[in-house]
Coordinates of C-alpha atoms (C1' of nucleotides) in Angstrom, one line a residue:
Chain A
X1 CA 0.0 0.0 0.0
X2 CA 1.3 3.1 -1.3
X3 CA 0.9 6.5 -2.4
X4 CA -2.8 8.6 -2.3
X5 CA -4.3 5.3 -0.9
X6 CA -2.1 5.1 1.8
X7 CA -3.0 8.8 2.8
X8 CA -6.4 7.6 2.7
X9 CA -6.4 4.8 4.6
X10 CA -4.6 7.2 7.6
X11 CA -7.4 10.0 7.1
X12 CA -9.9 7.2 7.6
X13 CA -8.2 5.3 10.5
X14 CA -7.3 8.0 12.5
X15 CA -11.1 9.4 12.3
X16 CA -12.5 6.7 13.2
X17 CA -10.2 5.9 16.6
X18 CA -10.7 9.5 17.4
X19 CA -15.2 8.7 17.3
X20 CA -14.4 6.4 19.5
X21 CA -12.5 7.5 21.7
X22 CA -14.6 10.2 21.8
X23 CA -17.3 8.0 22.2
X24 CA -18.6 9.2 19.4
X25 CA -19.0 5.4 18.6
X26 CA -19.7 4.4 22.6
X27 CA -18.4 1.4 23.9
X28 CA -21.0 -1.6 22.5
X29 CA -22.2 0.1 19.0
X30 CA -22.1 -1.4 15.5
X31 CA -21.3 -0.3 12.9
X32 CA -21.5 -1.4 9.3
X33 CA -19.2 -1.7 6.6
X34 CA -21.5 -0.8 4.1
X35 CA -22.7 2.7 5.9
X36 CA -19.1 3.7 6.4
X37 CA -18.3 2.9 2.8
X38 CA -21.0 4.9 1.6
X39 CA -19.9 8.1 3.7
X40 CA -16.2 7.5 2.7
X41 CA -17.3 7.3 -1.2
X42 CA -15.6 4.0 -1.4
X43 CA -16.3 0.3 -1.4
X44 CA -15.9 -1.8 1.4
X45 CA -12.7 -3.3 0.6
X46 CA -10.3 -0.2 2.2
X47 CA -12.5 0.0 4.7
X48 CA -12.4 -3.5 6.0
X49 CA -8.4 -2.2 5.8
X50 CA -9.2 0.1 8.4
X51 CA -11.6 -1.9 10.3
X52 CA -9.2 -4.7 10.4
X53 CA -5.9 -2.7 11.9
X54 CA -8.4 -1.4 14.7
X55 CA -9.6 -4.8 15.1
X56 CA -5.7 -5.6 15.6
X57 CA -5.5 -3.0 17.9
X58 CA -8.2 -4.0 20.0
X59 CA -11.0 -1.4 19.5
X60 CA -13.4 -3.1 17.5
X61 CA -14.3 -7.2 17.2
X62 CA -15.7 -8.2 14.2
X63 CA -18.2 -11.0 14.5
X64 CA -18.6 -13.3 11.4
X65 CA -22.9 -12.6 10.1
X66 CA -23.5 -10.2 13.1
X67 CA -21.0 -7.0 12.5
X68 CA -18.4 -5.2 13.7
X69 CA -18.6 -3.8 17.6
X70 CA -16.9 -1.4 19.7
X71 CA -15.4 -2.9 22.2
X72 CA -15.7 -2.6 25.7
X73 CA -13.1 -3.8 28.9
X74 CA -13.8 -5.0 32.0
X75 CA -11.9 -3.5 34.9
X76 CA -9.9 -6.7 35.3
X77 CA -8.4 -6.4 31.9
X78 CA -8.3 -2.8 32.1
X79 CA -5.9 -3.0 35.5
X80 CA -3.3 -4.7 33.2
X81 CA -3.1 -2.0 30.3
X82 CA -3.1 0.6 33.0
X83 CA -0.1 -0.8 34.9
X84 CA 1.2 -0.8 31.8
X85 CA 0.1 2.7 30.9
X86 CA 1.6 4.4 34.2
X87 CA 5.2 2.4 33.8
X88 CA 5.7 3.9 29.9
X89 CA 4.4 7.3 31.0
X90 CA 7.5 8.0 32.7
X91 CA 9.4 6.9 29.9
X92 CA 8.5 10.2 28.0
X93 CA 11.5 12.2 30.1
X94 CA 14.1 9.0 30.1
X95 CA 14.0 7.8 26.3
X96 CA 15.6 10.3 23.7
X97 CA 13.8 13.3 25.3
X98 CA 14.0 16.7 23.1
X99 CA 14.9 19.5 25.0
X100 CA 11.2 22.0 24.6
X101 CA 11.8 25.5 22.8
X102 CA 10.3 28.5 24.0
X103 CA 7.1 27.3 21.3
X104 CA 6.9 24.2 22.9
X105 CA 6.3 26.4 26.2
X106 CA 4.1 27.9 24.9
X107 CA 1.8 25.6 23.7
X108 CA 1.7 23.9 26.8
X109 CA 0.7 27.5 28.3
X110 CA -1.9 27.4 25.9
X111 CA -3.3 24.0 26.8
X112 CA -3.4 25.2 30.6
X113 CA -5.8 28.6 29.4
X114 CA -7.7 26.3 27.7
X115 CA -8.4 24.0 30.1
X116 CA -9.1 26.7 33.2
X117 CA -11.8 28.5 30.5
X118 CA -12.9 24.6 30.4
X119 CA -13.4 24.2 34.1
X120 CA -15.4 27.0 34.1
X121 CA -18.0 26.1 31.9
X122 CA -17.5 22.2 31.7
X123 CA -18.6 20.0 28.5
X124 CA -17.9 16.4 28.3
X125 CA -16.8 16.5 24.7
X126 CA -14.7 19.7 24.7
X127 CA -13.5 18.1 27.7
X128 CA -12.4 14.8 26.1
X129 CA -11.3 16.7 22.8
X130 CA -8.9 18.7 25.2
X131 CA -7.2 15.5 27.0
X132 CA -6.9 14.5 23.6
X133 CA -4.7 17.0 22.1
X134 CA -2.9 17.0 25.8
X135 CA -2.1 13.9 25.2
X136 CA -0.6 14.7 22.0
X137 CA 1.4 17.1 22.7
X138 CA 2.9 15.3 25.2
X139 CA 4.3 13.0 23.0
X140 CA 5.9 15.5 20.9
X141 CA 8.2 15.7 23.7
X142 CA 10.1 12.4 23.1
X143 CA 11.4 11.0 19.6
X144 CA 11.3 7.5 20.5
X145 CA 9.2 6.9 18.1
X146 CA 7.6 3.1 19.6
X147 CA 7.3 4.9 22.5
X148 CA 5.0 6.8 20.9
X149 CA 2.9 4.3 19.2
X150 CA 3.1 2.1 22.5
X151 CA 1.8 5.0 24.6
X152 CA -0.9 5.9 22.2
X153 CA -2.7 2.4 21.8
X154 CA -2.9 2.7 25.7
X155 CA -3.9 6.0 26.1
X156 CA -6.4 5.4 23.3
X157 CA -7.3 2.0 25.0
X158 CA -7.9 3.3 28.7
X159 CA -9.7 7.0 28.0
X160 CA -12.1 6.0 26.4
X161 CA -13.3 3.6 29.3
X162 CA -12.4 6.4 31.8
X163 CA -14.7 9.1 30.2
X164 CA -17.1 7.1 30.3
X165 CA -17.4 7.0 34.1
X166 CA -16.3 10.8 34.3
X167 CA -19.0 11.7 31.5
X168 CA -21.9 10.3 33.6
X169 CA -22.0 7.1 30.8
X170 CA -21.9 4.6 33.7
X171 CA -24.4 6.3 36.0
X172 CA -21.9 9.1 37.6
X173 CA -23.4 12.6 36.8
X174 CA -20.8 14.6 39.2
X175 CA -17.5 13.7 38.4
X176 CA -17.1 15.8 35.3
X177 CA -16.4 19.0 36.8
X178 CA -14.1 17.2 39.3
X179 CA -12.2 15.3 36.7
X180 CA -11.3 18.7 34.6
X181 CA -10.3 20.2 38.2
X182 CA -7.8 17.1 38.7
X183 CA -6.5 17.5 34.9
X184 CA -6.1 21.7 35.1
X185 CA -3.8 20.5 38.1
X186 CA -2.2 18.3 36.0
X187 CA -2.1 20.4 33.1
X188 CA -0.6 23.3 35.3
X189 CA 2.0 21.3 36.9
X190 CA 3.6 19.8 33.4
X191 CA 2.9 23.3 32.1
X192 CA 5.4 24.7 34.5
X193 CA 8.0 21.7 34.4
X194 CA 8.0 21.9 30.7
X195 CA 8.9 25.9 31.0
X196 CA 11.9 24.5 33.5
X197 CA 12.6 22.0 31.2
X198 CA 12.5 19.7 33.8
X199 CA 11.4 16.7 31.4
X200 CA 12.2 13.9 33.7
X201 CA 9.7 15.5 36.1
X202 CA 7.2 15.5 33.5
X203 CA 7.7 12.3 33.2
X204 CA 7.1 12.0 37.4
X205 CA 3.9 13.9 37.1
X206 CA 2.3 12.1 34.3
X207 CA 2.9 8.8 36.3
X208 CA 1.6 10.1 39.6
X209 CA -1.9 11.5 37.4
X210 CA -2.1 8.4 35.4
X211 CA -1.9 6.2 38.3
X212 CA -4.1 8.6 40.2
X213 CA -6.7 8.9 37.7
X214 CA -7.1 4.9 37.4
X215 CA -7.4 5.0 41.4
X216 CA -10.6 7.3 41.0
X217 CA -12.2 5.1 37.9
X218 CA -11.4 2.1 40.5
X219 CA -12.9 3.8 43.4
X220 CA -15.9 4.9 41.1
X221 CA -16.4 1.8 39.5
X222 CA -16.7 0.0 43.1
X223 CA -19.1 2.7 43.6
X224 CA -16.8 4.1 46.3
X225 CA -17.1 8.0 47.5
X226 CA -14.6 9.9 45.9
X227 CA -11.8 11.8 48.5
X228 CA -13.0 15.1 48.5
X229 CA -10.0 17.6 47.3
X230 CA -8.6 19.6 49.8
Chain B
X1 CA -13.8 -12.3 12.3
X2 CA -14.6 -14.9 14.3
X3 CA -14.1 -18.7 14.7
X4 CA -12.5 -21.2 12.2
X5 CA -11.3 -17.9 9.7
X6 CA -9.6 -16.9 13.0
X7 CA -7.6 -19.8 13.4
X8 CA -6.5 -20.1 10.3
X9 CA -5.8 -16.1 10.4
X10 CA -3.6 -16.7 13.5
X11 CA -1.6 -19.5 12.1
X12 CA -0.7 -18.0 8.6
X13 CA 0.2 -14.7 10.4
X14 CA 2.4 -16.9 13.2
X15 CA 4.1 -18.9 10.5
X16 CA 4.6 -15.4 8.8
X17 CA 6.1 -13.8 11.5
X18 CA 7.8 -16.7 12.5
X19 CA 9.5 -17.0 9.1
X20 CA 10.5 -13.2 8.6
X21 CA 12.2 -13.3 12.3
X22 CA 13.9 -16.8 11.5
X23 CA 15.6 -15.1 8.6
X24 CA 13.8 -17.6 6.3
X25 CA 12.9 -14.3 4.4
X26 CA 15.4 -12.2 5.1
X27 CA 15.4 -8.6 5.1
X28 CA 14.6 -7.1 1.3
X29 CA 12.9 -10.4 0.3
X30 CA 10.1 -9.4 -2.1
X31 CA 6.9 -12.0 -1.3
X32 CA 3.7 -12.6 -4.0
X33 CA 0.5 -12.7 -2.8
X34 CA -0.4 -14.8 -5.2
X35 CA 2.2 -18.0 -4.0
X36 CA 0.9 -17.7 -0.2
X37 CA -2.5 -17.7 -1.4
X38 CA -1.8 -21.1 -2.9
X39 CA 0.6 -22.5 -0.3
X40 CA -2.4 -21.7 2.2
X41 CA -5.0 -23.2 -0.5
X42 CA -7.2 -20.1 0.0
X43 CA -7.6 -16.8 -2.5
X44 CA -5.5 -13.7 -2.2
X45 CA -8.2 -12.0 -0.1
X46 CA -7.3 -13.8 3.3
X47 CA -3.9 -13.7 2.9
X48 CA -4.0 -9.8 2.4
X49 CA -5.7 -9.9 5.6
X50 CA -2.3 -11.0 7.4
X51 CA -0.2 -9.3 5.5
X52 CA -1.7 -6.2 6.2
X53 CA -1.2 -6.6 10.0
X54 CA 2.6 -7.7 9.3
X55 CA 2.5 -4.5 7.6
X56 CA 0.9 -2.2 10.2
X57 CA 3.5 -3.8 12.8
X58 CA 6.6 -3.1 10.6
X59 CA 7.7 -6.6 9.8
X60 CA 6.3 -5.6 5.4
X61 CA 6.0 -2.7 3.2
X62 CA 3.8 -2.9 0.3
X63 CA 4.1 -0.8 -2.7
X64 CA 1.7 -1.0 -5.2
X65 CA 2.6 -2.8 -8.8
X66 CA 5.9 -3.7 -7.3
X67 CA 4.9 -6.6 -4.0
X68 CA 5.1 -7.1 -0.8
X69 CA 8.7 -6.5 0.9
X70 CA 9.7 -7.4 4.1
X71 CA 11.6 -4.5 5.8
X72 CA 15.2 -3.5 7.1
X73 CA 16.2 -1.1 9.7
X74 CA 18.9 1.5 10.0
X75 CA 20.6 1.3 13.5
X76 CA 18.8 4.8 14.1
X77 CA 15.6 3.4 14.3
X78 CA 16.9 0.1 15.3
X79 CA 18.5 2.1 18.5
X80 CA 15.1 3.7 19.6
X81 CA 13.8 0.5 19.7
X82 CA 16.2 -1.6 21.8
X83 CA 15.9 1.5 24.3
X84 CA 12.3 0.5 25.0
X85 CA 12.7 -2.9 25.1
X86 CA 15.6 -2.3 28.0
X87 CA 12.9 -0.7 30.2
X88 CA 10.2 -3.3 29.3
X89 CA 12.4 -6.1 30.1
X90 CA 12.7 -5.4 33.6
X91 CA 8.6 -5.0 33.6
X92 CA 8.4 -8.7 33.3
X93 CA 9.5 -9.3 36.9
X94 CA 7.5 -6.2 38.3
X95 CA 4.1 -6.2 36.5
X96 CA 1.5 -9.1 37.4
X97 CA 4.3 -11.8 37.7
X98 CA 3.1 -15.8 38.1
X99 CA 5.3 -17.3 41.0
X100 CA 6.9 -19.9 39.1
X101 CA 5.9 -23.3 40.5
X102 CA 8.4 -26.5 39.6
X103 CA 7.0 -27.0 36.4
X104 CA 8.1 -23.9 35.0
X105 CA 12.0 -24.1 37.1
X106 CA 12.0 -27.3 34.9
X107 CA 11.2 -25.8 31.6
X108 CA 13.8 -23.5 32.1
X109 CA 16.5 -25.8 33.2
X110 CA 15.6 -27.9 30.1
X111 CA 16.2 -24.6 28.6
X112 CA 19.8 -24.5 29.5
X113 CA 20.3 -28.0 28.6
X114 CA 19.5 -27.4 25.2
X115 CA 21.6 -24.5 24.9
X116 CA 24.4 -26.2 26.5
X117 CA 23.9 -28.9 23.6
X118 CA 24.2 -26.1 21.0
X119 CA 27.1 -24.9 22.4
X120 CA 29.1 -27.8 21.7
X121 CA 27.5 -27.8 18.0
X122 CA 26.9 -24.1 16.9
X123 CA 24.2 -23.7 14.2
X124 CA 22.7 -20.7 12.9
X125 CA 18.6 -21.8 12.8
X126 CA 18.9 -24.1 15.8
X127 CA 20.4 -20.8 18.1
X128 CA 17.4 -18.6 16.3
X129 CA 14.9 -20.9 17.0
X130 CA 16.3 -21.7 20.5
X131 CA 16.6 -18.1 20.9
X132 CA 12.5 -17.4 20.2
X133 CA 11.4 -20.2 22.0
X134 CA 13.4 -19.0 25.4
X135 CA 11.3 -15.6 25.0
X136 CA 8.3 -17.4 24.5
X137 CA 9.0 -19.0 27.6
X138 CA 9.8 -15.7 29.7
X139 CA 7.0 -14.4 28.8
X140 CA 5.0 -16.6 30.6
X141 CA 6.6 -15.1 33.8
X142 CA 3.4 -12.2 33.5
X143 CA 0.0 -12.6 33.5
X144 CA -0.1 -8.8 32.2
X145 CA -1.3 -9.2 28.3
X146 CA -0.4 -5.8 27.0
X147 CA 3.2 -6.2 28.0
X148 CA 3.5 -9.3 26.1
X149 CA 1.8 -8.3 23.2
X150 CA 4.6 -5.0 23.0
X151 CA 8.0 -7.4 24.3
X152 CA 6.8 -9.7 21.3
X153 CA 6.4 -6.9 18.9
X154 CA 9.8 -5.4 19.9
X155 CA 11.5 -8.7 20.1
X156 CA 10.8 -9.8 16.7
X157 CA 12.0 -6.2 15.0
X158 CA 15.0 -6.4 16.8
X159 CA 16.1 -10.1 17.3
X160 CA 15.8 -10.5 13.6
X161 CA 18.3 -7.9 12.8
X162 CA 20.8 -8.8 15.2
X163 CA 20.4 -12.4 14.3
X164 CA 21.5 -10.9 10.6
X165 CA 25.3 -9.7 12.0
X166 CA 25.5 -12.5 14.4
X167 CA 24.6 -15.4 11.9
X168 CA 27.4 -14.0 9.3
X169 CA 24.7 -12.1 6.8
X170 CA 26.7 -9.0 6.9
X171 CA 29.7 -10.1 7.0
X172 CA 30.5 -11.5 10.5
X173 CA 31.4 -14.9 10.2
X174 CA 33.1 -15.3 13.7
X175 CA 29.9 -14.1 16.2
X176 CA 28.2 -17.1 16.2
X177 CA 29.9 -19.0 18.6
X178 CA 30.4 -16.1 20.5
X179 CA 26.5 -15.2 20.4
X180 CA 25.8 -18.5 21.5
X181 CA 28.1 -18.5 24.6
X182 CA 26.8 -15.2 26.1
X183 CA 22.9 -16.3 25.4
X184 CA 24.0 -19.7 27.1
X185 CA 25.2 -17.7 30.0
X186 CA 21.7 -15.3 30.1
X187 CA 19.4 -18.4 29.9
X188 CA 21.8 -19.9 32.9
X189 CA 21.6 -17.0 35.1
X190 CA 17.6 -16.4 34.7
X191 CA 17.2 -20.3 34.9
X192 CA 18.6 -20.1 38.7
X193 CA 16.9 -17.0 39.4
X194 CA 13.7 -18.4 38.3
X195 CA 14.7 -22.1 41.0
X196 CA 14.8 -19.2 43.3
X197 CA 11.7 -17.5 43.0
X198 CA 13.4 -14.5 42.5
X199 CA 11.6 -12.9 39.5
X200 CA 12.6 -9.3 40.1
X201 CA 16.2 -10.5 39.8
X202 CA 14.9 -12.4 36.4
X203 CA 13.8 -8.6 34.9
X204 CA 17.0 -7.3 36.1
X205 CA 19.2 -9.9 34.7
X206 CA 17.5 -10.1 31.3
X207 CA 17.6 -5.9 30.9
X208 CA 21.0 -6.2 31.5
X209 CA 21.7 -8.8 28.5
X210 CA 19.4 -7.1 25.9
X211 CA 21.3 -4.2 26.8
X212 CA 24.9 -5.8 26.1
X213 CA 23.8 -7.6 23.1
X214 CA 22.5 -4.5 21.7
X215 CA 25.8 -3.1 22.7
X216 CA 27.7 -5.6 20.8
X217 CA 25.6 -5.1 17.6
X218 CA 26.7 -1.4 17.3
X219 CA 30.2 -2.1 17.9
X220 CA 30.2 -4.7 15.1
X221 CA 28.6 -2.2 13.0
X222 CA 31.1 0.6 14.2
X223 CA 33.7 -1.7 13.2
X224 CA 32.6 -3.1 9.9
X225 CA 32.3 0.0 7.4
X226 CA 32.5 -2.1 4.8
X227 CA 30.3 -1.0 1.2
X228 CA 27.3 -2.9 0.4
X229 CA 27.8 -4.8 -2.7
X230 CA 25.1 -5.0 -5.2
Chain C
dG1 C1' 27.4 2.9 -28.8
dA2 C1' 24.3 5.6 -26.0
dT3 C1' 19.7 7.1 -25.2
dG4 C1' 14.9 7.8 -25.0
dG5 C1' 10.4 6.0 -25.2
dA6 C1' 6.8 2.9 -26.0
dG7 C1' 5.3 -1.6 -25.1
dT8 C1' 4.8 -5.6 -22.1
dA9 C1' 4.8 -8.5 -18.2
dG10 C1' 3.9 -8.8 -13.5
dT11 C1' 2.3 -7.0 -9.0
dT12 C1' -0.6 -4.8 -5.6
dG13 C1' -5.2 -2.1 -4.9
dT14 C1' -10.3 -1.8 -5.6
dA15 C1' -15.0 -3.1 -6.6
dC16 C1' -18.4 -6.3 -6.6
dA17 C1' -20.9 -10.7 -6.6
dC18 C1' -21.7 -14.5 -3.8
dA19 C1' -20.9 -17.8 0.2
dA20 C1' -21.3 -18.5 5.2
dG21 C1' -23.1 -17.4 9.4
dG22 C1' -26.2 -15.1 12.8
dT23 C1' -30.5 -12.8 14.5
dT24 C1' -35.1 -12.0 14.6
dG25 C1' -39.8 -12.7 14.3
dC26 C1' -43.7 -15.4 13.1
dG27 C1' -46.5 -19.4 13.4
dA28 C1' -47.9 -23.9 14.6
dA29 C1' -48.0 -27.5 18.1
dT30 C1' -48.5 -28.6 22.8
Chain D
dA1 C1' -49.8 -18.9 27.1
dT2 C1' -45.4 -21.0 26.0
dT3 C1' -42.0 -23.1 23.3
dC4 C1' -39.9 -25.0 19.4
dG5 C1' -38.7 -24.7 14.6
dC6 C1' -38.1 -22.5 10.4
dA7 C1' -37.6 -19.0 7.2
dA8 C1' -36.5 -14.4 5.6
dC9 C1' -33.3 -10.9 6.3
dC10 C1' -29.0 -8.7 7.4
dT11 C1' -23.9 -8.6 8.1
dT12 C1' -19.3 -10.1 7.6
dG13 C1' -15.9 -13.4 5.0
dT14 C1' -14.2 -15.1 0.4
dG15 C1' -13.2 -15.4 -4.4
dT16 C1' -12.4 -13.1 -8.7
dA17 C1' -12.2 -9.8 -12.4
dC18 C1' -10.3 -5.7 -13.5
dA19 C1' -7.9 -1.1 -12.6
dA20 C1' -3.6 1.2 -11.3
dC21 C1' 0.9 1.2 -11.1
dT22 C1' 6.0 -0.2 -11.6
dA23 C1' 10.0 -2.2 -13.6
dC24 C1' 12.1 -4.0 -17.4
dT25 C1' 13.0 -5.0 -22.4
dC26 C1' 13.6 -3.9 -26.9
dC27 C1' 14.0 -1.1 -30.7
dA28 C1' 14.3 3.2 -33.2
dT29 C1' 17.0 7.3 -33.3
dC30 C1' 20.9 10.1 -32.8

DNA sequence: GATGGAGTAGTTGTACACAAGGTTGCGAAT
DNA sequence: ATTCGCAACCTTGTGTACAACTACTCCATC
């Protein structure tokens, strides 16, 4: 695969893993070959491409004469990739870290304005679009470049799950607000290490949220009052 | 995809992979859709099923109107990777580790044995395949599915290309015995701390020796300099 | 002899028809 | 009323023809 369809198959790919993890496409939902064929102006063959490489990747499961599902994970499984998760997360300051520019500050000092306008008028999907391109920024801060492909099929993998506790999907109404409050705190403290270029705490900070952040979807998920923040 | 397609889709991407890491198609080896799809005795259509994955995980490039090539690396990219695998190695001992019972001490002393055997009688494919079936059996040190699923993915880029300078394809005739006598001394080492229980020390150990042996690959290629002939 | 260009053989990419498999709902028997 | 069976319908999986593209050969031209 080469050329204009290989640009094509990335547009498509990358769309879809963004619906779901912006639940867009919710954990559960099918969808058919045939409808997304039809909105791509294409046949089904490149987009069983597609579907199969996020089948590989553990997002969808295609089930022979019923369709293709999103898939969801049960707490047990989702411990594993979280373990996982919070172990590579301070990788991103210890594997061929670039030193950040003065534009590199600053877009992280953008991403913190952003997210305090957010906490004062929270929105589950601006919210989830902004952890998003958090996320991605992050990773511009290492070149290790399976690092980076490692690190997004688990943060892909384990946000999705998480927002939907903190969206109120799994019966929790109040945790939105109290989610963007954890991440401006998270956001703000990166923010500043990245203007010291301090990358290997960075690094520290993203593993201490991570881990955090599971410890809450835990505690929600057992159904568990949260701590209240001091 | 679901039930017998499955199994035969697992098996033809296993032999695959197994194939491209055993050297069996070396690095630059062009393969036809066309002959797998009649070794297999199915159309083209499965078999561009697996190839895509081996594609999407690095192993193939496809360019269309040319085939289906199975890739090399440069010791750039080759260097990012082995830097991850370091860290993950050690993870093996520290994330959702099985306490080995006596089972398991014996598969690993059998281990030795049979590397002890093939260091009286060096040969290339019997120390490659020796090689993948020791990780195969490390891996079943963690229950934690994520990790394995990345320690496999970076084993088989990088094992395969190191098994190139130290089986002689680029011109180093000499490291095979060599290769063979420090891998006997790793699977020795890991096979007592495994009798012992000691699986933190089994991480530690094996980080240490996927570290040296990446060492010793850049000094051969440090040393060599020699043109590529074609 | 060197060079350029059209032709040809061979390969992967796409579209589509059909096979295989599952779900759902209706109806008859109990 | 309930349950079993069957049939129609829908979706994914497979096979195949053809399109798109590349590399190579051969021959005319300079």
């Amino acid at each position: 695969m080469t050329g204009e369809g290989r640009a094509r198959f990335e547009r498509i790919y990358a769309l879809l893993r963004s619906r779901i993890c912006l639940l867009d496409y919710p954990p559960g939902v099918r969808l058919r070959e045939e409808d997304l064929a039809k909105e791509f102006e294409t046949s089904r063959t490149p987009i069983r491409r597609v579907l199969a490489r996020l089948e590989d990747e553990g997002y969808l499961r295609s089930v022979h004469g019923v369709g293709t599902i999103v898939t969801d994970i049960d707490i047990a499984s989702l411990e594993q990739v979280y373990r996982l998760r919070v172990e590579l997360s301070e990788l991103i300051g210890k594997l061929s870290p670039v030193t950040p520019d003065e534009e590199a500050a600053d877009l992280f000092g953008a991403m913190r304005a952003r997210c305090e306008a957010l906490a004062k008028s929270p929105n589950q999907r601006a919210f989830a679009q902004l952890n998003m391109d958090f996320f991605h920024l992050l990773m511009t801060l290492t070149e290790n470049e399976p690092l980076q492909e490692f690190s997004e099929r688990l943060y892909y993998q384990t946000t999705r799950i998480w927002l939907k506790t903190a969206a109120g999907l799994d019966g929790y109404e109040d945790t939105l607000a109290s989610e963007i409050d954890f991440f401006l705190r998270e956001v703000s403290d990166i923010a500043t290490a990245v203007a010291c270029g301090a990358l290997e705490t960075v690094g520290q900070i993203r593993r201490a949220h991570v881990a955090m952040s599971f410890a809450r979807l835990k505690a929600r998920a057992r159904g568990d009052a949260l701590p209240e923040d001091s």
